[in-house]
Amino acid sequence: MRTRLACGLRLLTNVSPQPRLTRFPRAIRAQLRRCPRNCGLRLTVVLLAMLPAIGFSQFTTQMTGQINTQSATTSSAPETTAPPASSSGTTNSSSAALATAINAPPGYQLSANDGIAVEVFGEEDLKTTARLNSEGNASLPLLGSVHLAGLTLTQATTRVTELYGRDYLVSPKVNVTLLGYARRRFTVLGQINRPGSYEMPETSPGGIDLLEAIAMAGGYTRIAAPERTSVRRHSTNGDQIMRVNAKRVERGQTANFRVQDGDSITVGESIF
């Protein structure tokens, strides 16, 4: 039987008056039983109308299956947690400073602007570094300002031990070390190639030889008179001026002269 649809297409149908309806939904079978005539046309229209729904249902089922599969895969993957941030432990500044302690010469006495480290064994909170102020005092935990200028390192250790043992600790074990010398400077003037102020090397905290000081300033000029060298030194009793024959010192005819912190050297001019 040829059937013409509303859209103008011809559909070939070969349907018996009573088709088998077991493959169609119950609602369609019921409708076909009510109208056995033109059942082929009605069946074709109904199927064409249901095709989009059937296709969408299959698409939805496939997508649902894929989503479930992906969810199962994701859930089965082990969870990765970010490693805990490593806490950058703060380095004890006093401990780091203790590692850079320098060996002071025997009998060296502390003075203003010297850097020291104080360690009390078993008392981490009392470890500290300090620099003596212009008055020669150092600020220490619990003790406050302590005068240490003029003391050797051994005497300074004894002094701090007594102060901690007096009111705070029982039999404290204290160690005082030197971290750095104060800047010690001297001045060279007169008939010298590079007159000016110079800093003493840290390897010579007790002062340097006169000839070494002159060499640091570039040596004598052509008209210099080394035998007419004078040194001005500051002291508690006022300035002191000392005459030094640097020529005799250079020849070894007299004892060497030691230049100290704050000294001012003046090399005279030859009169010829």
Tab-separated table of C-alpha atoms in Angstrom:
chain	number	residue	atom	x	y	z
A	1	MET	CA	0.000	0.000	0.000
A	2	ARG	CA	1.346	3.430	-0.857
A	3	THR	CA	0.475	6.205	1.595
A	4	ARG	CA	0.861	9.913	0.917
A	5	LEU	CA	1.886	12.016	3.920
A	6	ALA	CA	0.952	15.629	4.512
A	7	CYS	CA	4.444	16.781	3.452
A	8	GLY	CA	4.008	15.192	0.007
A	9	LEU	CA	6.206	12.165	0.539
A	10	ARG	CA	5.029	8.665	-0.271
A	11	LEU	CA	5.615	5.994	2.260
A	12	LEU	CA	5.373	2.340	1.277
A	13	THR	CA	3.577	0.382	3.910
A	14	ASN	CA	2.697	-3.252	3.908
A	15	VAL	CA	0.785	-3.743	7.069
A	16	SER	CA	-1.722	-6.468	7.716
A	17	PRO	CA	-5.170	-5.467	9.039
A	18	GLN	CA	-4.136	-6.676	12.499
A	19	PRO	CA	-0.400	-5.995	12.963
A	20	ARG	CA	1.645	-7.423	15.787
A	21	LEU	CA	1.840	-4.771	18.425
A	22	THR	CA	4.195	-6.351	20.920
A	23	ARG	CA	7.111	-4.111	19.981
A	24	PHE	CA	5.262	-0.799	20.509
A	25	PRO	CA	4.394	0.983	23.715
A	26	ARG	CA	1.121	0.152	25.420
A	27	ALA	CA	-0.403	3.572	24.616
A	28	ILE	CA	0.262	3.116	20.900
A	29	ARG	CA	-1.198	-0.410	20.880
A	30	ALA	CA	-4.324	0.815	22.560
A	31	GLN	CA	-4.771	3.626	20.036
A	32	LEU	CA	-4.284	1.300	17.084
A	33	ARG	CA	-6.887	-1.157	18.403
A	34	ARG	CA	-9.462	1.634	18.578
A	35	CYS	CA	-8.851	2.683	14.949
A	36	PRO	CA	-7.850	-0.327	12.907
A	37	ARG	CA	-8.378	1.611	9.693
A	38	ASN	CA	-5.450	3.515	8.303
A	39	CYS	CA	-3.384	1.998	11.019
A	40	GLY	CA	-0.251	2.103	8.918
A	41	LEU	CA	-0.467	5.854	8.436
A	42	ARG	CA	-1.148	6.476	12.111
A	43	LEU	CA	1.714	4.230	13.139
A	44	THR	CA	4.123	6.013	10.825
A	45	VAL	CA	3.140	9.463	12.121
A	46	VAL	CA	3.450	8.396	15.746
A	47	LEU	CA	6.879	6.876	15.177
A	48	LEU	CA	8.108	9.956	13.347
A	49	ALA	CA	6.900	12.133	16.222
A	50	MET	CA	8.677	9.957	18.794
A	51	LEU	CA	12.008	9.764	17.016
A	52	PRO	CA	13.415	13.036	18.490
A	53	ALA	CA	12.382	12.004	22.001
A	54	ILE	CA	13.897	8.536	21.575
A	55	GLY	CA	17.141	10.012	20.213
A	56	PHE	CA	17.371	12.565	23.032
A	57	SER	CA	16.726	9.828	25.587
A	58	GLN	CA	19.545	7.700	24.199
A	59	PHE	CA	21.874	10.727	24.076
A	60	THR	CA	21.013	11.568	27.675
A	61	THR	CA	21.661	7.986	28.748
A	62	GLN	CA	25.052	7.927	27.039
A	63	MET	CA	26.081	11.272	28.553
A	64	THR	CA	24.946	10.177	31.979
A	65	GLY	CA	27.038	7.039	31.671
A	66	GLN	CA	30.099	9.030	30.637
A	67	ILE	CA	29.642	11.488	33.485
A	68	ASN	CA	29.266	8.670	35.988
A	69	THR	CA	32.394	7.003	34.597
A	70	GLN	CA	34.393	10.215	34.919
A	71	SER	CA	33.095	10.780	38.439
A	72	ALA	CA	34.082	7.263	39.439
A	73	THR	CA	37.542	7.765	37.963
A	74	THR	CA	37.987	11.069	39.745
A	75	SER	CA	36.798	9.718	43.064
A	76	SER	CA	39.065	6.691	42.791
A	77	ALA	CA	42.127	8.875	42.237
A	78	PRO	CA	44.093	9.384	45.445
A	79	GLU	CA	43.756	12.793	46.967
A	80	THR	CA	46.900	14.853	46.891
A	81	THR	CA	47.389	17.280	49.678
A	82	ALA	CA	49.858	20.109	49.531
A	83	PRO	CA	52.854	19.489	51.735
A	84	PRO	CA	52.896	21.616	54.836
A	85	ALA	CA	54.812	24.823	54.425
A	86	SER	CA	58.210	24.411	55.900
A	87	SER	CA	58.638	26.846	58.687
A	88	SER	CA	61.796	28.756	58.186
A	89	GLY	CA	63.238	28.553	61.644
A	90	THR	CA	64.718	31.825	62.752
A	91	THR	CA	68.428	31.591	63.381
A	92	ASN	CA	69.529	32.773	66.765
A	93	SER	CA	71.473	35.911	65.994
A	94	SER	CA	73.581	35.575	69.099
A	95	SER	CA	74.551	31.993	68.219
A	96	ALA	CA	75.508	33.089	64.715
A	97	ALA	CA	77.552	35.894	66.193
A	98	LEU	CA	79.343	33.558	68.595
A	99	ALA	CA	80.597	31.566	65.617
A	100	THR	CA	82.423	34.664	64.296
A	101	ALA	CA	84.282	35.479	67.512
A	102	ILE	CA	87.876	36.593	67.011
A	103	ASN	CA	90.904	35.815	69.093
A	104	ALA	CA	91.938	38.884	71.027
A	105	PRO	CA	95.616	39.271	71.904
A	106	PRO	CA	96.578	38.329	75.475
A	107	GLY	CA	95.740	41.057	77.944
A	108	TYR	CA	93.555	42.972	75.509
A	109	GLN	CA	91.276	45.413	77.322
A	110	LEU	CA	87.797	46.210	76.080
A	111	SER	CA	87.078	49.761	75.026
A	112	ALA	CA	84.227	51.836	73.638
A	113	ASN	CA	82.591	50.505	70.445
A	114	ASP	CA	84.038	47.010	70.860
A	115	GLY	CA	81.580	44.246	69.922
A	116	ILE	CA	81.154	41.356	72.346
A	117	ALA	CA	79.036	38.230	72.731
A	118	VAL	CA	77.808	36.991	76.119
A	119	GLU	CA	76.715	33.373	76.531
A	120	VAL	CA	75.223	31.878	79.691
A	121	PHE	CA	75.299	28.099	79.400
A	122	GLY	CA	71.895	26.494	79.821
A	123	GLU	CA	70.113	29.848	79.527
A	124	GLU	CA	69.240	30.422	75.873
A	125	ASP	CA	67.261	33.574	76.659
A	126	LEU	CA	70.342	35.225	78.096
A	127	LYS	CA	72.526	34.796	75.022
A	128	THR	CA	73.159	38.166	73.455
A	129	THR	CA	75.499	40.318	71.444
A	130	ALA	CA	76.279	43.887	72.382
A	131	ARG	CA	78.511	46.794	71.495
A	132	LEU	CA	80.045	48.944	74.179
A	133	ASN	CA	78.778	52.505	73.978
A	134	SER	CA	80.913	55.624	74.178
A	135	GLU	CA	80.998	55.275	77.966
A	136	GLY	CA	82.191	51.665	77.785
A	137	ASN	CA	78.888	50.119	78.915
A	138	ALA	CA	77.139	47.081	77.420
A	139	SER	CA	73.405	46.330	77.723
A	140	LEU	CA	72.814	42.748	78.911
A	141	PRO	CA	69.547	40.842	79.599
A	142	LEU	CA	68.259	41.206	83.183
A	143	LEU	CA	71.356	43.181	84.166
A	144	GLY	CA	70.853	46.295	82.089
A	145	SER	CA	73.886	48.527	81.544
A	146	VAL	CA	77.165	46.987	82.696
A	147	HIS	CA	80.489	48.818	82.529
A	148	LEU	CA	83.093	46.602	80.851
A	149	ALA	CA	85.547	49.058	79.304
A	150	GLY	CA	89.084	48.663	80.637
A	151	LEU	CA	88.549	44.989	81.507
A	152	THR	CA	90.133	42.013	79.799
A	153	LEU	CA	87.844	39.285	78.470
A	154	THR	CA	88.631	37.156	81.528
A	155	GLN	CA	87.805	40.035	83.865
A	156	ALA	CA	84.623	40.813	81.935
A	157	THR	CA	83.547	37.168	82.229
A	158	THR	CA	84.114	37.261	85.986
A	159	ARG	CA	82.200	40.522	86.299
A	160	VAL	CA	79.130	39.259	84.401
A	161	THR	CA	79.215	35.948	86.307
A	162	GLU	CA	79.108	37.793	89.633
A	163	LEU	CA	76.197	39.965	88.561
A	164	TYR	CA	74.085	37.020	87.325
A	165	GLY	CA	74.921	34.898	90.362
A	166	ARG	CA	74.063	37.685	92.791
A	167	ASP	CA	70.333	37.932	92.120
A	168	TYR	CA	69.268	35.630	89.280
A	169	LEU	CA	71.171	32.361	88.789
A	170	VAL	CA	72.868	29.711	90.894
A	171	SER	CA	76.479	29.077	89.858
A	172	PRO	CA	76.102	30.518	86.345
A	173	LYS	CA	78.659	29.645	83.689
A	174	VAL	CA	79.343	32.698	81.544
A	175	ASN	CA	81.577	33.204	78.543
A	176	VAL	CA	82.408	36.603	77.054
A	177	THR	CA	84.009	36.667	73.606
A	178	LEU	CA	85.166	39.472	71.332
A	179	LEU	CA	83.313	39.902	68.042
A	180	GLY	CA	85.046	42.955	66.637
A	181	TYR	CA	87.313	45.796	67.546
A	182	ALA	CA	86.176	49.363	67.624
A	183	ARG	CA	87.416	51.449	64.738
A	184	ARG	CA	90.773	52.872	65.687
A	185	ARG	CA	92.109	55.714	63.611
A	186	PHE	CA	95.216	57.833	63.478
A	187	THR	CA	96.205	60.880	61.450
A	188	VAL	CA	99.387	61.573	59.505
A	189	LEU	CA	100.188	65.155	58.474
A	190	GLY	CA	103.121	67.196	57.251
A	191	GLN	CA	105.643	66.072	54.648
A	192	ILE	CA	103.943	62.873	53.694
A	193	ASN	CA	102.679	61.782	50.272
A	194	ARG	CA	99.080	61.037	51.303
A	195	PRO	CA	98.247	62.997	54.441
A	196	GLY	CA	94.947	62.122	56.094
A	197	SER	CA	93.184	59.890	58.589
A	198	TYR	CA	93.729	56.124	58.494
A	199	GLU	CA	92.134	53.159	60.194
A	200	MET	CA	94.276	50.688	62.055
A	201	PRO	CA	94.106	47.059	60.920
A	202	GLU	CA	92.002	44.791	63.123
A	203	THR	CA	94.989	42.503	63.460
A	204	SER	CA	96.715	45.251	65.480
A	205	PRO	CA	94.200	46.356	68.112
A	206	GLY	CA	96.948	47.555	70.425
A	207	GLY	CA	98.382	49.973	67.871
A	208	ILE	CA	100.901	49.898	65.024
A	209	ASP	CA	104.534	50.849	64.588
A	210	LEU	CA	105.374	54.396	63.599
A	211	LEU	CA	107.083	53.269	60.399
A	212	GLU	CA	104.031	51.213	59.440
A	213	ALA	CA	101.791	54.246	59.951
A	214	ILE	CA	104.030	56.366	57.714
A	215	ALA	CA	104.074	53.650	55.058
A	216	MET	CA	100.258	53.537	55.057
A	217	ALA	CA	100.290	57.287	54.337
A	218	GLY	CA	102.517	56.851	51.272
A	219	GLY	CA	105.920	57.531	52.820
A	220	TYR	CA	107.951	60.721	53.050
A	221	THR	CA	108.040	63.504	50.522
A	222	ARG	CA	111.290	64.710	48.957
A	223	ILE	CA	111.695	67.509	51.497
A	224	ALA	CA	110.613	65.518	54.566
A	225	ALA	CA	112.708	65.468	57.742
A	226	PRO	CA	111.946	62.146	59.514
A	227	GLU	CA	114.095	63.174	62.476
A	228	ARG	CA	111.637	65.979	63.146
A	229	THR	CA	108.561	63.869	63.681
A	230	SER	CA	106.095	64.654	66.451
A	231	VAL	CA	103.131	62.718	67.831
A	232	ARG	CA	100.178	64.380	69.553
A	233	ARG	CA	98.281	62.070	71.905
A	234	HIS	CA	95.036	62.718	73.767
A	235	SER	CA	94.877	61.690	77.421
A	236	THR	CA	92.780	62.369	80.465
A	237	ASN	CA	95.324	64.954	81.573
A	238	GLY	CA	95.238	66.791	78.265
A	239	ASP	CA	97.139	66.552	75.007
A	240	GLN	CA	100.668	65.254	75.108
A	241	ILE	CA	103.233	66.012	72.386
A	242	MET	CA	106.110	63.555	71.937
A	243	ARG	CA	109.180	64.121	69.758
A	244	VAL	CA	110.330	61.084	67.804
A	245	ASN	CA	113.391	60.713	65.586
A	246	ALA	CA	111.919	58.439	62.929
A	247	LYS	CA	115.247	58.260	61.099
A	248	ARG	CA	116.939	56.675	64.129
A	249	VAL	CA	113.958	54.344	64.552
A	250	GLU	CA	114.353	53.242	60.929
A	251	ARG	CA	118.032	52.561	61.423
A	252	GLY	CA	117.327	50.543	64.583
A	253	GLN	CA	119.296	52.959	66.711
A	254	THR	CA	116.334	53.552	69.035
A	255	ALA	CA	113.311	51.656	70.198
A	256	ASN	CA	110.326	51.590	67.926
A	257	PHE	CA	107.460	53.930	68.657
A	258	ARG	CA	103.911	52.554	68.984
A	259	VAL	CA	101.092	54.603	67.442
A	260	GLN	CA	97.816	54.341	69.360
A	261	ASP	CA	94.211	55.149	68.605
A	262	GLY	CA	93.645	58.875	68.139
A	263	ASP	CA	97.308	59.776	67.672
A	264	SER	CA	98.192	62.570	65.261
A	265	ILE	CA	101.593	62.248	63.559
A	266	THR	CA	103.280	65.226	61.948
A	267	VAL	CA	106.417	64.828	59.811
A	268	GLY	CA	108.527	67.995	59.725
A	269	GLU	CA	110.055	69.701	56.730
A	270	SER	CA	113.765	69.730	56.042
A	271	ILE	CA	115.384	73.164	56.484
A	272	PHE	CA	117.950	72.544	53.700
